[in-house]
Amino acid sequence: MSSIDTKLQEVKARLVTACITAGRSAEEVTLLAVSKLHGPDAVRAAHAAGQRAFGENYVQEGLEKIAALADLRPGLEWHLIGPLQSNKTRAVAEAFDWVHSVDRLRIAQRLAEQRPAHLPPLQLCLQVNISGEASKSGVLPAELPALAHAVAALPAGRVRLRGLMAIPEPATGLAAQREPHRRLRELAESLRAAGLALDTLSMGMSDDLEAAVAEGATMVRVGTAIFGARPAAAPRSPKP
Ligand SMILES: *Cc1c(COP(=O)(O)O)cnc(C)c1O
């Protein structure tokens, strides 16, 4: 067994234990393997070990990896979990299956316009700035309802709003880790009460997946615990 295979099984065991502790079924939680800064071979090893959903942070790196692993499609599902600028939306709409990091309407509109008609709708989550000042990405909770209703009203065949995503500030201990995840769950619940059909809470990483599962995560994004420490980001030369 490869070391990625071993670590993947360990993470799955953690997830099962977390679900049992929370009184939830393990089928309710999807494991997203975050492969950013790891090469295509790491994804191949995880795929060989049965992993199907992968998360990428950087658009250009993700696109290159998707192209390098085209032979594994359609068995792979690609999720963009990092910041998305307007000038990259077309490439993302053409290549990814999910975008977790939508935090303004303009981005969602462009994705809806640019999603090719032959592909299924792009699945969207809204990124919420759940820890306030600490993070610069994400919509503020006070601005979330207006954004969620506007995104939900975009053409359903092109994009589909699935839920919320957050990257809480790192915290130590289960109680402190649960707090921001609880707030994200409550925001999703109030949007559901207002009539939006949301089924996804994308929250929980290597260090806090138990806390996230306890608060209702349906998708956890795990990198380090599966692939090991990330190599430093190589500086990218700007395109000519
Ligand atoms: C890197 C990253 C992860 C995974 O983090 P680990 O601590 O390595 O598990 C999850 N979500 C986002 C948005 C990330 O950027």
Short mmCIF file of C-alpha atoms and ligand atoms in Angstrom, two decimals:
data_model
loop_
_atom_site.label_atom_id
_atom_site.label_comp_id
_atom_site.label_asym_id
_atom_site.label_seq_id
_atom_site.Cartn_x
_atom_site.Cartn_y
_atom_site.Cartn_z
CA MET A 1 0.00 0.00 0.00
CA SER A 2 1.23 3.49 -0.81
CA SER A 3 1.59 5.97 2.01
CA ILE A 4 -1.22 8.03 0.49
CA ASP A 5 -3.41 4.94 0.57
CA THR A 6 -2.58 4.39 4.26
CA LYS A 7 -3.26 8.01 5.19
CA LEU A 8 -6.48 8.04 3.19
CA GLN A 9 -7.73 5.02 5.13
CA GLU A 10 -6.76 6.77 8.40
CA VAL A 11 -8.73 9.88 7.46
CA LYS A 12 -11.73 7.75 6.48
CA ALA A 13 -11.54 6.01 9.86
CA ARG A 14 -11.46 9.42 11.61
CA LEU A 15 -14.53 10.44 9.61
CA VAL A 16 -16.42 7.27 10.52
CA THR A 17 -15.59 7.76 14.22
CA ALA A 18 -16.63 11.42 14.04
CA CYS A 19 -19.93 10.46 12.41
CA ILE A 20 -20.63 7.76 15.02
CA THR A 21 -19.85 10.23 17.82
CA ALA A 22 -22.20 12.77 16.23
CA GLY A 23 -24.93 10.18 15.70
CA ARG A 24 -24.70 10.65 11.95
CA SER A 25 -24.37 8.22 9.07
CA ALA A 26 -20.94 8.14 7.43
CA GLU A 27 -22.67 8.37 4.05
CA GLU A 28 -23.73 11.93 4.85
CA VAL A 29 -20.16 13.22 4.66
CA THR A 30 -18.14 13.41 1.45
CA LEU A 31 -14.37 13.46 1.70
CA LEU A 32 -12.72 16.00 -0.57
CA ALA A 33 -8.99 15.33 -0.97
CA VAL A 34 -7.21 18.69 -1.23
CA SER A 35 -4.37 18.11 -3.67
CA LYS A 36 -3.08 21.68 -4.01
CA LEU A 37 0.69 21.90 -4.49
CA HIS A 38 0.89 18.12 -4.90
CA GLY A 39 1.51 16.77 -8.40
CA PRO A 40 -0.72 14.64 -10.61
CA ASP A 41 0.99 11.48 -9.32
CA ALA A 42 -0.33 12.12 -5.82
CA VAL A 43 -3.84 12.40 -7.25
CA ARG A 44 -3.28 9.18 -9.22
CA ALA A 45 -2.24 7.39 -6.03
CA ALA A 46 -5.33 8.63 -4.19
CA HIS A 47 -7.52 7.68 -7.14
CA ALA A 48 -6.00 4.19 -7.14
CA ALA A 49 -6.92 4.01 -3.45
CA GLY A 50 -10.53 4.78 -4.30
CA GLN A 51 -10.69 8.57 -3.83
CA ARG A 52 -12.82 10.41 -6.42
CA ALA A 53 -13.36 14.04 -5.31
CA PHE A 54 -10.40 16.44 -5.33
CA GLY A 55 -10.05 20.05 -4.25
CA GLU A 56 -7.71 22.62 -5.79
CA ASN A 57 -6.94 26.13 -4.54
CA TYR A 58 -5.17 27.77 -7.40
CA VAL A 59 -7.00 28.02 -10.72
CA GLN A 60 -3.98 27.67 -12.99
CA GLU A 61 -2.51 24.75 -11.05
CA GLY A 62 -5.89 23.06 -10.98
CA LEU A 63 -6.42 23.44 -14.72
CA GLU A 64 -2.99 21.95 -15.43
CA LYS A 65 -3.68 19.00 -13.15
CA ILE A 66 -7.13 18.41 -14.63
CA ALA A 67 -5.54 18.32 -18.10
CA ALA A 68 -2.75 16.00 -16.96
CA LEU A 69 -5.30 13.59 -15.49
CA ALA A 70 -7.81 13.72 -18.35
CA ASP A 71 -7.47 9.95 -18.76
CA LEU A 72 -9.09 9.43 -15.34
CA ARG A 73 -12.18 11.48 -16.25
CA PRO A 74 -15.12 11.04 -15.78
CA GLY A 75 -14.16 9.13 -12.64
CA LEU A 76 -12.78 12.28 -11.02
CA GLU A 77 -14.71 15.20 -9.60
CA TRP A 78 -12.87 18.55 -9.40
CA HIS A 79 -13.69 21.23 -6.84
CA LEU A 80 -12.25 24.74 -6.85
CA ILE A 81 -11.91 25.78 -3.19
CA GLY A 82 -9.63 28.82 -3.56
CA PRO A 83 -10.20 32.44 -4.59
CA LEU A 84 -11.63 33.05 -8.05
CA GLN A 85 -11.08 36.27 -10.02
CA SER A 86 -13.40 37.41 -12.83
CA ASN A 87 -10.82 36.87 -15.55
CA LYS A 88 -10.54 33.15 -14.67
CA THR A 89 -14.23 32.27 -14.54
CA ARG A 90 -14.49 30.93 -18.10
CA ALA A 91 -11.72 28.38 -17.68
CA VAL A 92 -13.19 27.31 -14.34
CA ALA A 93 -16.72 27.03 -15.77
CA GLU A 94 -15.33 24.78 -18.50
CA ALA A 95 -13.19 22.49 -16.37
CA PHE A 96 -14.43 22.17 -12.79
CA ASP A 97 -17.50 20.41 -11.34
CA TRP A 98 -17.84 22.53 -8.18
CA VAL A 99 -16.79 25.99 -6.99
CA HIS A 100 -16.84 26.45 -3.19
CA SER A 101 -15.47 29.97 -3.10
CA VAL A 102 -18.18 32.15 -4.63
CA ASP A 103 -18.39 35.33 -2.56
CA ARG A 104 -19.98 37.86 -4.91
CA LEU A 105 -22.79 37.83 -7.43
CA ARG A 106 -20.68 38.89 -10.41
CA ILE A 107 -18.60 35.72 -10.17
CA ALA A 108 -21.69 33.49 -10.02
CA GLN A 109 -23.26 35.36 -12.97
CA ARG A 110 -20.16 34.89 -15.08
CA LEU A 111 -19.96 31.19 -14.19
CA ALA A 112 -23.64 30.80 -15.18
CA GLU A 113 -23.06 32.58 -18.51
CA GLN A 114 -19.90 30.65 -19.26
CA ARG A 115 -20.80 27.11 -18.18
CA PRO A 116 -20.86 25.09 -21.42
CA ALA A 117 -24.33 23.81 -22.32
CA HIS A 118 -23.18 20.20 -22.76
CA LEU A 119 -22.01 19.97 -19.14
CA PRO A 120 -24.20 19.45 -16.07
CA PRO A 121 -24.78 22.55 -13.94
CA LEU A 122 -21.75 23.83 -12.06
CA GLN A 123 -22.33 23.18 -8.35
CA LEU A 124 -21.77 26.25 -6.19
CA CYS A 125 -21.15 27.02 -2.55
CA LEU A 126 -20.98 30.51 -1.11
CA GLN A 127 -17.88 31.18 0.95
CA VAL A 128 -18.75 32.92 4.21
CA ASN A 129 -16.27 35.03 6.17
CA ILE A 130 -17.20 33.30 9.41
CA SER A 131 -14.29 34.54 11.56
CA GLY A 132 -14.72 38.22 10.68
CA GLU A 133 -11.54 40.25 10.39
CA ALA A 134 -9.29 37.20 10.39
CA SER A 135 -10.08 36.26 6.80
CA LYS A 136 -10.44 38.56 3.85
CA SER A 137 -12.27 36.06 1.65
CA GLY A 138 -15.93 35.33 1.86
CA VAL A 139 -19.19 37.21 2.13
CA LEU A 140 -19.99 38.69 5.52
CA PRO A 141 -22.84 36.90 7.33
CA ALA A 142 -24.98 40.05 7.18
CA GLU A 143 -24.68 40.13 3.39
CA LEU A 144 -25.17 36.40 2.87
CA PRO A 145 -29.00 36.25 2.52
CA ALA A 146 -29.13 38.75 -0.36
CA LEU A 147 -26.26 37.01 -2.17
CA ALA A 148 -27.76 33.53 -1.63
CA HIS A 149 -31.16 34.53 -3.01
CA ALA A 150 -29.57 36.23 -6.03
CA VAL A 151 -27.35 33.23 -6.83
CA ALA A 152 -30.24 30.81 -6.35
CA ALA A 153 -32.20 32.81 -8.96
CA LEU A 154 -29.55 32.33 -11.69
CA PRO A 155 -30.44 29.93 -14.55
CA ALA A 156 -30.75 26.52 -12.90
CA GLY A 157 -29.41 24.58 -15.86
CA ARG A 158 -26.05 26.34 -15.70
CA VAL A 159 -25.26 26.70 -12.01
CA ARG A 160 -26.83 25.24 -8.91
CA LEU A 161 -26.45 26.70 -5.44
CA ARG A 162 -25.72 23.80 -3.08
CA GLY A 163 -24.65 25.40 0.19
CA LEU A 164 -22.07 27.25 2.22
CA MET A 165 -18.33 26.99 2.77
CA ALA A 166 -16.06 28.49 5.40
CA ILE A 167 -12.43 28.46 6.48
CA PRO A 168 -12.55 29.32 10.19
CA GLU A 169 -9.57 30.77 11.97
CA PRO A 170 -7.50 27.92 13.45
CA ALA A 171 -8.52 27.11 17.03
CA THR A 172 -7.45 24.57 19.64
CA GLY A 173 -9.82 22.19 21.35
CA LEU A 174 -13.14 20.75 20.20
CA ALA A 175 -15.38 23.39 21.80
CA ALA A 176 -13.52 26.34 20.28
CA GLN A 177 -13.34 24.57 16.94
CA ARG A 178 -17.06 23.83 16.93
CA GLU A 179 -18.10 27.46 17.45
CA PRO A 180 -17.50 28.85 13.91
CA HIS A 181 -18.81 25.63 12.36
CA ARG A 182 -21.97 26.00 14.42
CA ARG A 183 -22.40 29.55 13.12
CA LEU A 184 -22.07 28.36 9.51
CA ARG A 185 -24.66 25.62 10.13
CA GLU A 186 -27.05 28.16 11.65
CA LEU A 187 -26.64 30.46 8.65
CA ALA A 188 -27.49 27.55 6.33
CA GLU A 189 -30.50 26.67 8.48
CA SER A 190 -31.87 30.20 8.30
CA LEU A 191 -31.45 30.25 4.51
CA ARG A 192 -33.30 26.94 4.32
CA ALA A 193 -36.05 28.37 6.50
CA ALA A 194 -36.26 31.23 4.00
CA GLY A 195 -36.92 28.73 1.22
CA LEU A 196 -33.52 27.91 -0.30
CA ALA A 197 -32.85 24.22 -1.00
CA LEU A 198 -29.31 23.89 0.37
CA ASP A 199 -27.82 20.48 1.10
CA THR A 200 -24.10 21.18 1.46
CA LEU A 201 -21.97 22.45 4.32
CA SER A 202 -18.34 22.50 3.16
CA MET A 203 -16.33 22.79 6.34
CA GLY A 204 -13.64 20.90 8.24
CA MET A 205 -9.98 20.37 7.36
CA SER A 206 -7.17 18.11 8.61
CA ASP A 207 -7.10 19.68 12.08
CA ASP A 208 -10.78 20.24 12.76
CA LEU A 209 -12.79 17.72 10.78
CA GLU A 210 -14.25 16.18 13.97
CA ALA A 211 -15.61 19.57 15.09
CA ALA A 212 -17.03 20.21 11.62
CA VAL A 213 -18.74 16.81 11.45
CA ALA A 214 -20.19 17.40 14.93
CA GLU A 215 -21.78 20.58 13.58
CA GLY A 216 -23.18 19.04 10.43
CA ALA A 217 -20.48 19.20 7.74
CA THR A 218 -21.49 17.30 4.61
CA MET A 219 -18.17 17.84 2.83
CA VAL A 220 -14.80 17.99 4.56
CA ARG A 221 -11.73 19.29 2.72
CA VAL A 222 -8.65 17.40 3.82
CA GLY A 223 -5.17 17.96 2.44
CA THR A 224 -2.25 17.45 4.82
CA ALA A 225 -3.70 14.40 6.57
CA ILE A 226 -3.94 12.60 3.21
CA PHE A 227 -1.01 13.88 1.15
CA GLY A 228 1.41 14.96 3.88
CA ALA A 229 2.99 18.39 4.23
CA ARG A 230 2.69 20.56 1.15
CA PRO A 231 5.78 21.58 -0.80
CA ALA A 232 6.21 25.36 -0.85
CA ALA A 233 4.33 27.09 -3.65
CA ALA A 234 6.57 27.55 -6.65
CA PRO A 235 6.54 31.15 -7.86
CA ARG A 236 4.57 31.39 -11.09
CA SER A 237 5.86 33.50 -13.90
CA PRO A 238 3.19 35.74 -15.37
CA LYS A 239 1.82 34.73 -18.76
CA PRO A 240 3.34 36.71 -21.66
C1 LIG B 1 -5.49 23.90 1.95
C2 LIG B 1 -6.96 23.93 2.19
C3 LIG B 1 -7.63 22.88 2.82
C4 LIG B 1 -6.91 21.66 3.39
O1 LIG B 1 -6.16 22.02 4.49
P1 LIG B 1 -5.38 20.91 5.35
O2 LIG B 1 -5.15 21.58 6.63
O3 LIG B 1 -4.14 20.60 4.61
O4 LIG B 1 -6.28 19.74 5.47
C5 LIG B 1 -8.99 22.95 2.93
N1 LIG B 1 -9.69 24.00 2.46
C6 LIG B 1 -9.09 25.04 1.87
C7 LIG B 1 -9.93 26.17 1.37
C8 LIG B 1 -7.71 25.04 1.73
O5 LIG B 1 -7.13 26.09 1.15
#
